[in-house]
C-alpha positions as YAML, in Angstrom:
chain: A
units: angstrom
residues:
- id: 1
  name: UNK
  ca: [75.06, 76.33, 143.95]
- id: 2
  name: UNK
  ca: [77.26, 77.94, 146.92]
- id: 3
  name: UNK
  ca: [78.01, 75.67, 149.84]
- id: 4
  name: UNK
  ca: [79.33, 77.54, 153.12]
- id: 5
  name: UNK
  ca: [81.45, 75.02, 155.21]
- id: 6
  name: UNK
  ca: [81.48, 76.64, 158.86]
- id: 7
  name: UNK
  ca: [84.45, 75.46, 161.12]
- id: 8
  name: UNK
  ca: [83.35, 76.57, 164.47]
- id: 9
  name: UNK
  ca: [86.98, 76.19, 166.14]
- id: 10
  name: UNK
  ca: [89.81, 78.97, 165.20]
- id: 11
  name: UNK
  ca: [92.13, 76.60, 163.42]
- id: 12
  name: UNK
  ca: [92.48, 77.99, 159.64]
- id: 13
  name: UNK
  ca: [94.37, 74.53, 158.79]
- id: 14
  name: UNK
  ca: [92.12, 72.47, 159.69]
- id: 15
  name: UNK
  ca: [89.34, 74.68, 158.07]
- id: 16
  name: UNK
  ca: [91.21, 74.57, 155.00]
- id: 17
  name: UNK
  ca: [91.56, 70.73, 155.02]
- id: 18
  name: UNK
  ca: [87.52, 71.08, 155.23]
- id: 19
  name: UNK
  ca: [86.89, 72.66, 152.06]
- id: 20
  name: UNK
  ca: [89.81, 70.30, 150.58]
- id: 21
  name: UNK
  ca: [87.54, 67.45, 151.48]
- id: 22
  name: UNK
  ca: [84.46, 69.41, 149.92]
- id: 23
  name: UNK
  ca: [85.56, 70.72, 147.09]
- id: 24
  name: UNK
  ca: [87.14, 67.20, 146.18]
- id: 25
  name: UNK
  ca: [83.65, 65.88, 146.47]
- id: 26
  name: UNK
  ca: [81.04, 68.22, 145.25]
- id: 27
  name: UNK
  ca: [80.21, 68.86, 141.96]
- id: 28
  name: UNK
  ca: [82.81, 70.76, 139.65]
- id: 29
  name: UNK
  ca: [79.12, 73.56, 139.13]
- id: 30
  name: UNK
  ca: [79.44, 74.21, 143.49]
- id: 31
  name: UNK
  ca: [81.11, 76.73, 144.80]
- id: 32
  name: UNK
  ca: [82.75, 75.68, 148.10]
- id: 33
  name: UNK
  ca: [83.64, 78.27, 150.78]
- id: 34
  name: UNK
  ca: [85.05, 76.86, 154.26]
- id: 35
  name: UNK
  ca: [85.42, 79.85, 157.13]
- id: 36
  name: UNK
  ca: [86.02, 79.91, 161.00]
- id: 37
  name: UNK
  ca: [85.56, 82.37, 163.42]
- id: 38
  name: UNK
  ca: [88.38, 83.99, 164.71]
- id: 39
  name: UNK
  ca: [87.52, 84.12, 168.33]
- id: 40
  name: UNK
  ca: [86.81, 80.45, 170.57]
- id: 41
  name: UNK
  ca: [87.89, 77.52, 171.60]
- id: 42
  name: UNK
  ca: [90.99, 76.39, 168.93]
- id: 43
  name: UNK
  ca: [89.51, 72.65, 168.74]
- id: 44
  name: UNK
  ca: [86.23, 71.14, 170.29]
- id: 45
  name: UNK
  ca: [86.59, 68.49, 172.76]
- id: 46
  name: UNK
  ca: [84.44, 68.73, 175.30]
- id: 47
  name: UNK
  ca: [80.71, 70.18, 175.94]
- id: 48
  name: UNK
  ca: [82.90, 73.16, 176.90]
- id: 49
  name: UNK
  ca: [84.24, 73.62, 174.12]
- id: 50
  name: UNK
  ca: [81.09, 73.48, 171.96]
- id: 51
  name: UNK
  ca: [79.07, 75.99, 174.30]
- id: 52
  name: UNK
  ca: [81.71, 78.53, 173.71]
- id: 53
  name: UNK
  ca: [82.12, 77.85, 169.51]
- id: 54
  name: UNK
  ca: [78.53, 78.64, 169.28]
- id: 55
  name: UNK
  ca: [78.69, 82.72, 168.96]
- id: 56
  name: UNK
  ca: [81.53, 82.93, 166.90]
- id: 57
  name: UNK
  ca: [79.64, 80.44, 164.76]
- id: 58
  name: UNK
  ca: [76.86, 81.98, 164.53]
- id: 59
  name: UNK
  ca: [78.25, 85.11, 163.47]
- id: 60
  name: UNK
  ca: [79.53, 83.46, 160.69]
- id: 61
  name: UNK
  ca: [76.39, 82.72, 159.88]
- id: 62
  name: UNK
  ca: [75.04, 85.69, 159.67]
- id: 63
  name: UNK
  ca: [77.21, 87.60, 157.90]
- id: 64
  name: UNK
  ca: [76.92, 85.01, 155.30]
- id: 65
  name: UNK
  ca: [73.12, 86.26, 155.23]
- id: 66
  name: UNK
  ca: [74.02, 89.60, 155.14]
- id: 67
  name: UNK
  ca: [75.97, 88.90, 151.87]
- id: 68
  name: UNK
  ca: [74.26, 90.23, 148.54]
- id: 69
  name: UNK
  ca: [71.70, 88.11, 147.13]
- id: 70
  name: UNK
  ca: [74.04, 86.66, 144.40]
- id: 71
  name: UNK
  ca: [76.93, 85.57, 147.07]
- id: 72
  name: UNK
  ca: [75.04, 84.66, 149.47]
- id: 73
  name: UNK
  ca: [75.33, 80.64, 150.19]
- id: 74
  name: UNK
  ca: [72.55, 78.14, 149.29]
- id: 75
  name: UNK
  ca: [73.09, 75.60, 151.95]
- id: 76
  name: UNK
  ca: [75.62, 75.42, 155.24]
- id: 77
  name: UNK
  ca: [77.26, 72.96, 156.76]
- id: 78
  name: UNK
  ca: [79.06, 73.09, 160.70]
- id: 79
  name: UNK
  ca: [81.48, 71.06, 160.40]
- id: 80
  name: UNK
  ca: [82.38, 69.80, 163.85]
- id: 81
  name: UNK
  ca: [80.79, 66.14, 164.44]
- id: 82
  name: UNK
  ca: [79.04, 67.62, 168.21]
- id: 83
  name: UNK
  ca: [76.50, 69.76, 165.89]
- id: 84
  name: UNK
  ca: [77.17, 72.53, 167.66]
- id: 85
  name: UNK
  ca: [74.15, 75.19, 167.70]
- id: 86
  name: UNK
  ca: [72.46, 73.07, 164.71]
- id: 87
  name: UNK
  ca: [68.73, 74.28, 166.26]
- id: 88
  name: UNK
  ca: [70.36, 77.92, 166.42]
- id: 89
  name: UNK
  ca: [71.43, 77.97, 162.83]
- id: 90
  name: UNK
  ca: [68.50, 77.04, 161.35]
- id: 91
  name: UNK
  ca: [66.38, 79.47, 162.89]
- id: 92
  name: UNK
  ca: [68.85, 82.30, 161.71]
- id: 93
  name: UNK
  ca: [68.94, 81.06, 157.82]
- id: 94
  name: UNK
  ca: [66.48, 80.86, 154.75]
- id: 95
  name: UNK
  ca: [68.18, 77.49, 153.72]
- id: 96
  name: UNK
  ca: [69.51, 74.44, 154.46]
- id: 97
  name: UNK
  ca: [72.00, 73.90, 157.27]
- id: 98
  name: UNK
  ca: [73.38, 70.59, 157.57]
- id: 99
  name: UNK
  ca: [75.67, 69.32, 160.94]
- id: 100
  name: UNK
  ca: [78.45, 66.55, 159.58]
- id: 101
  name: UNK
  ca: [76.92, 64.37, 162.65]
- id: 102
  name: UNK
  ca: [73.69, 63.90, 161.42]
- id: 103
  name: UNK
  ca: [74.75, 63.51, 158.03]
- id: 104
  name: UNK
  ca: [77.38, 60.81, 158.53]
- id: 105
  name: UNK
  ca: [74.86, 59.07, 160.93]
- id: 106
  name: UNK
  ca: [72.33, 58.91, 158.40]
- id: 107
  name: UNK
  ca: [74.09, 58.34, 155.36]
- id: 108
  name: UNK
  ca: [75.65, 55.50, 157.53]
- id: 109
  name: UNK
  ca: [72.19, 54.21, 158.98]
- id: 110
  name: UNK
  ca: [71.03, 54.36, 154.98]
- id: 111
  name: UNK
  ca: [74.33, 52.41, 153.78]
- id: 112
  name: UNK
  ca: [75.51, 50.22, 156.18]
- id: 113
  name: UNK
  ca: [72.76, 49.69, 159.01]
- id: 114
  name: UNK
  ca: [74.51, 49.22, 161.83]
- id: 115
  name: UNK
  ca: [77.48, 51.36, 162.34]
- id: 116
  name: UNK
  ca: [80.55, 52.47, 164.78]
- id: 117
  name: UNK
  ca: [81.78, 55.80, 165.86]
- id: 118
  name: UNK
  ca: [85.57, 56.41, 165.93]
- id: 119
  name: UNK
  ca: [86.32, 59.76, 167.61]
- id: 120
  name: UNK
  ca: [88.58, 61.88, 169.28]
- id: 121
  name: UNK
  ca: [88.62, 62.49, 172.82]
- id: 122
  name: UNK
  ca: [87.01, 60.60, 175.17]
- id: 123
  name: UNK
  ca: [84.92, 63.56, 176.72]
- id: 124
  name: UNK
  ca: [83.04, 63.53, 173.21]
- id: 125
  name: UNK
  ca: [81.73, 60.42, 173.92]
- id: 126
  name: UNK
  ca: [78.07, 61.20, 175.72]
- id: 127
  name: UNK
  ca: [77.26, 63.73, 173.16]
- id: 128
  name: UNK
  ca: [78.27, 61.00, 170.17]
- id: 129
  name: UNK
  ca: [75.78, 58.86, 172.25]
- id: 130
  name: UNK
  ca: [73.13, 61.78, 172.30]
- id: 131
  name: UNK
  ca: [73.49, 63.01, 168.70]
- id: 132
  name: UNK
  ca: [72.48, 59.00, 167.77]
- id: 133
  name: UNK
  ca: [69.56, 58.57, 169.67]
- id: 134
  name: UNK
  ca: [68.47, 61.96, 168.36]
- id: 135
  name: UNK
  ca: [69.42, 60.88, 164.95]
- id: 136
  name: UNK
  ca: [69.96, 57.08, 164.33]
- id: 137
  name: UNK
  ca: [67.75, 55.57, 167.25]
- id: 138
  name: UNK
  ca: [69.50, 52.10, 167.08]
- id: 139
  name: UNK
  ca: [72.00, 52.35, 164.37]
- id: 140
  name: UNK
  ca: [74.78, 53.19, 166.20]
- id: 141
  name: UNK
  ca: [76.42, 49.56, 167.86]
- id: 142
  name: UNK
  ca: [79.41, 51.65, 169.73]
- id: 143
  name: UNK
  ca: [81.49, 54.50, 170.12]
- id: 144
  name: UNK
  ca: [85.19, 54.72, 170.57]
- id: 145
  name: UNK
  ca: [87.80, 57.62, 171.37]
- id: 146
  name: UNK
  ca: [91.38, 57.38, 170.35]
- id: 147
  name: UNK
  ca: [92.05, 59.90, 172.82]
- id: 148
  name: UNK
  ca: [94.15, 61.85, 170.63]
- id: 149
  name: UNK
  ca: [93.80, 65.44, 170.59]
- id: 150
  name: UNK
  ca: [91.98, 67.29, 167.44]
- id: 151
  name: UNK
  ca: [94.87, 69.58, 166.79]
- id: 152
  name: UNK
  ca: [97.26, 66.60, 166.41]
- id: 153
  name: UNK
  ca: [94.77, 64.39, 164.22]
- id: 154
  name: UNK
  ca: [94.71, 67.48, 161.93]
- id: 155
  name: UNK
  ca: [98.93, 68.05, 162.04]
- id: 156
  name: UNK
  ca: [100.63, 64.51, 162.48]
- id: 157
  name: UNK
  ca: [100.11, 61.39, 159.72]
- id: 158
  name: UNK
  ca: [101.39, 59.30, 162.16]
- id: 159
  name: UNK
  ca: [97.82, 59.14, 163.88]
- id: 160
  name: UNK
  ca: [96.64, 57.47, 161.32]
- id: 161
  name: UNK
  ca: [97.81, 53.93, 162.63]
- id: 162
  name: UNK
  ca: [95.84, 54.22, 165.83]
- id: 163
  name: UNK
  ca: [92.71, 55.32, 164.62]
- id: 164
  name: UNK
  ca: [93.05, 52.53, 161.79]
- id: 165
  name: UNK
  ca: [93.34, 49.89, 164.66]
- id: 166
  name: UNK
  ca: [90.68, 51.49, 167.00]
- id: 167
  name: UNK
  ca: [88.17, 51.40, 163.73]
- id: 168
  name: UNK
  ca: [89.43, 47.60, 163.09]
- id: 169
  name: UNK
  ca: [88.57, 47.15, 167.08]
- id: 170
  name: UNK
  ca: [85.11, 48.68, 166.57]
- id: 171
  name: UNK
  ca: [84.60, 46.22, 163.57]
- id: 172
  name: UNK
  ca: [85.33, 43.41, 165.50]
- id: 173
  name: UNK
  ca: [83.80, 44.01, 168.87]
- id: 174
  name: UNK
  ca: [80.39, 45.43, 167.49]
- id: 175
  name: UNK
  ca: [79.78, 43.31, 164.01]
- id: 176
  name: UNK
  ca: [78.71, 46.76, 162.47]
- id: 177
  name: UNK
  ca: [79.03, 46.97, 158.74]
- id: 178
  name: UNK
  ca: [80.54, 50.63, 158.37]
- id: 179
  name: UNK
  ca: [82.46, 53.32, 160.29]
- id: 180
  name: UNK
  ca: [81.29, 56.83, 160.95]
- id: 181
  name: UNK
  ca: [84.62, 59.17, 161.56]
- id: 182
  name: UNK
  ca: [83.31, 61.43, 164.70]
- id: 183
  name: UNK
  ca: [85.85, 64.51, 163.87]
- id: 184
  name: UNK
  ca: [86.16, 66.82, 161.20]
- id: 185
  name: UNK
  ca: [89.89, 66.47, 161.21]
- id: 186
  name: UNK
  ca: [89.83, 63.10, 160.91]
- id: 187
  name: UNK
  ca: [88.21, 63.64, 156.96]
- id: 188
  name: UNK
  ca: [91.43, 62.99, 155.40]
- id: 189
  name: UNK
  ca: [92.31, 59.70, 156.54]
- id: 190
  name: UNK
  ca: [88.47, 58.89, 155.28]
- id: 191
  name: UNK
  ca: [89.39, 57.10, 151.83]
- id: 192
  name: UNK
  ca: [92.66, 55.12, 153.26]
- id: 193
  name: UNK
  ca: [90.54, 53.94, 156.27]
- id: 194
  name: UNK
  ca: [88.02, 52.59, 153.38]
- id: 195
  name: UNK
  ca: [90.93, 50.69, 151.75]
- id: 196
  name: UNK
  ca: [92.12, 49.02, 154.63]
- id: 197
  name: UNK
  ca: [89.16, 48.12, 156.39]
- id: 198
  name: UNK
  ca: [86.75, 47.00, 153.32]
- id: 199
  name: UNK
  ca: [83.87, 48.60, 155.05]
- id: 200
  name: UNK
  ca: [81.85, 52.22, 154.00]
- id: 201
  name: UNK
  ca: [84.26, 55.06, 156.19]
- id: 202
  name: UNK
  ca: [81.72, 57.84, 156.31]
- id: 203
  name: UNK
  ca: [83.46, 61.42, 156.72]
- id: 204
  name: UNK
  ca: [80.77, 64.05, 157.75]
- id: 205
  name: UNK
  ca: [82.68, 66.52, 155.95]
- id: 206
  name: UNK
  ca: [81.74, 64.51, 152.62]
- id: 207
  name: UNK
  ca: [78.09, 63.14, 153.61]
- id: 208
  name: UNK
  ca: [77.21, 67.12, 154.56]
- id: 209
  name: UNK
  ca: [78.55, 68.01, 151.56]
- id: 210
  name: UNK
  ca: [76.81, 65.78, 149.16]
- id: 211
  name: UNK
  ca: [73.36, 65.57, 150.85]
- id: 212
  name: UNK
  ca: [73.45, 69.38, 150.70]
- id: 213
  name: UNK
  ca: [74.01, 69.26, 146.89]
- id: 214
  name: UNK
  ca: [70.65, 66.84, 146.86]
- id: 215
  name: UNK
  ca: [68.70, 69.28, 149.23]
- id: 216
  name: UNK
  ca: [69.36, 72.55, 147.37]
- id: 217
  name: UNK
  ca: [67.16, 72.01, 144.59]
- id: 218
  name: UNK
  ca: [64.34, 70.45, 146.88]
- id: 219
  name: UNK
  ca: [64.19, 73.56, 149.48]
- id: 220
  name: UNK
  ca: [63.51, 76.38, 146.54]
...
C-alpha cells in the first residue's frame, strides 16, 4: 500500500522527521510519502494557525488524487495533533484519511484507558480538550503544555528533559496509565519517553500510521 503523511505547516524538517517515524513503523511492503505545503503558518499553535494550514493542506490533498491511478495513495494521514480540516479531507478523498489526534486518542483509550496529553503550547489546550470529547468521551484525565514552541521541539534535544518531567507530572497528578504526545514534532522523543516512564507513549505519527495499514484492506 501507499501511505501519504500530510504536514500541514511549511517546515520540510519536521516533515521529514514524519515520514522517519512512519517509515520506521510501517510495514517494509508500504510505501511512505510525507509532504507539506509550501505556503502557511511554519508551525501550528494556536486555532490561528490551524484555520490558515487548512488550504494549503488541502491542496495537497488533491493533487495526491489527481495522481495516476497506480501512484495515487491508499490512505492519508494529517499529521498535526489539532486535526486540522479532518471533515474537509474526507469529503475530498476515495479513502481513508486518518488525523494523528484521533488515532493516538484511541489507540490510547484501547491500550491504556485512561490517559494524559503532553503538548506544546498552551493555546492548544481547548482544542486537545475538544478533539477528546469528540473522540475519547472520558478517557482523557488531563492535558498539559510545556509551553515550548513546535519549531524548537523539532530542532533542540535538549527539550527532551522538560517534556519527560511534564509527562512524569501528568502520571502523577492524574493516575492515568499511558501518555498521548499532542505534537507531531514531539514523535521522536516517543520511544525514550516509553523507557523512562514505564507507561504506553503513544506518538500519533505511529498510531496513524499503523491503524491506516489495518484500514486499507477493510475500505476496498
Amino acid at each position: 500500500m501507499r501511505l501519504l503523511l500530510v504536514n500541514p505547516n511549511t517546515t520540510a524538517t519536521m516533515t521529514a522527521a514524519i515520514a522517519e517515524a512512519a517509515a520506521h513503523c510501517a510495514d517494509p511492503a508500504t510505501v511512505v510519502e510525507a509532504v507539506n505545503p509550501t505556503d502557511g503558518p511554519a508551525s501550528i499553535e494556536n486555532d490561528d494557525d490551524e484555520l490558515r494550514c487548512i488550504p494549503g493542506l488541502l491542496a495537497e490533498l488533491a493533487a495526491a488524487v489527481d495522481r495516476p491511478p497506480e501512484q495515487r495513495p491508499d490512505a492519508y494521514v494529517i499529521a498535526c495533533f489539532g486535526d486540522p480540516g479532518l471533515a474537509e479531507a474526507r469529503e475530498l478523498v476515495d479513502a481513508p484519511v486518518l488525523g494523528i489526534a484521533q488515532a493516538a486518542m484511541h489507540t490510547a483509550a484501547l491500550v491504556a484507558g485512561r490517559y494524559s496529553i503532553v503538548t506544546s503550547m498552551s493555546a492548544t489546550v481547548p482544542r486537545a480538550w475538544e478533539l477528546t470529547r469528540s473522540y475519547t468521551s472520558s478517557a482523557c484525565s488531563g492535558v498539559y503544555a510545556c509551553d515550548i514552541p513546535v519549531l524548537r521541539i523539532d530542532s533542540d534535544d535538549t527539550s527532551f528533559s522538560p517534556i519527560a518531567a511534564l509527562c512524569e507530572q501528568a502520571l502523577a497528578t492524574d493516575g492515568s496509565r499511558a501518555v498521548v504526545l499532542g505534537c507531531a514534532a514531539m514523535a521522536r522523543f516517543a520511544d525514550p519517553l516509553r523507557r523512562r516512564l514505564g507507561v504506553p507513549v503513544i506518538d500519533g505519527v505511529v498510531a496513524a500510521t499503523r491503524l491506516a495499514e489495518a484500514l486499507v484492506p477493510l475500505s476496498a
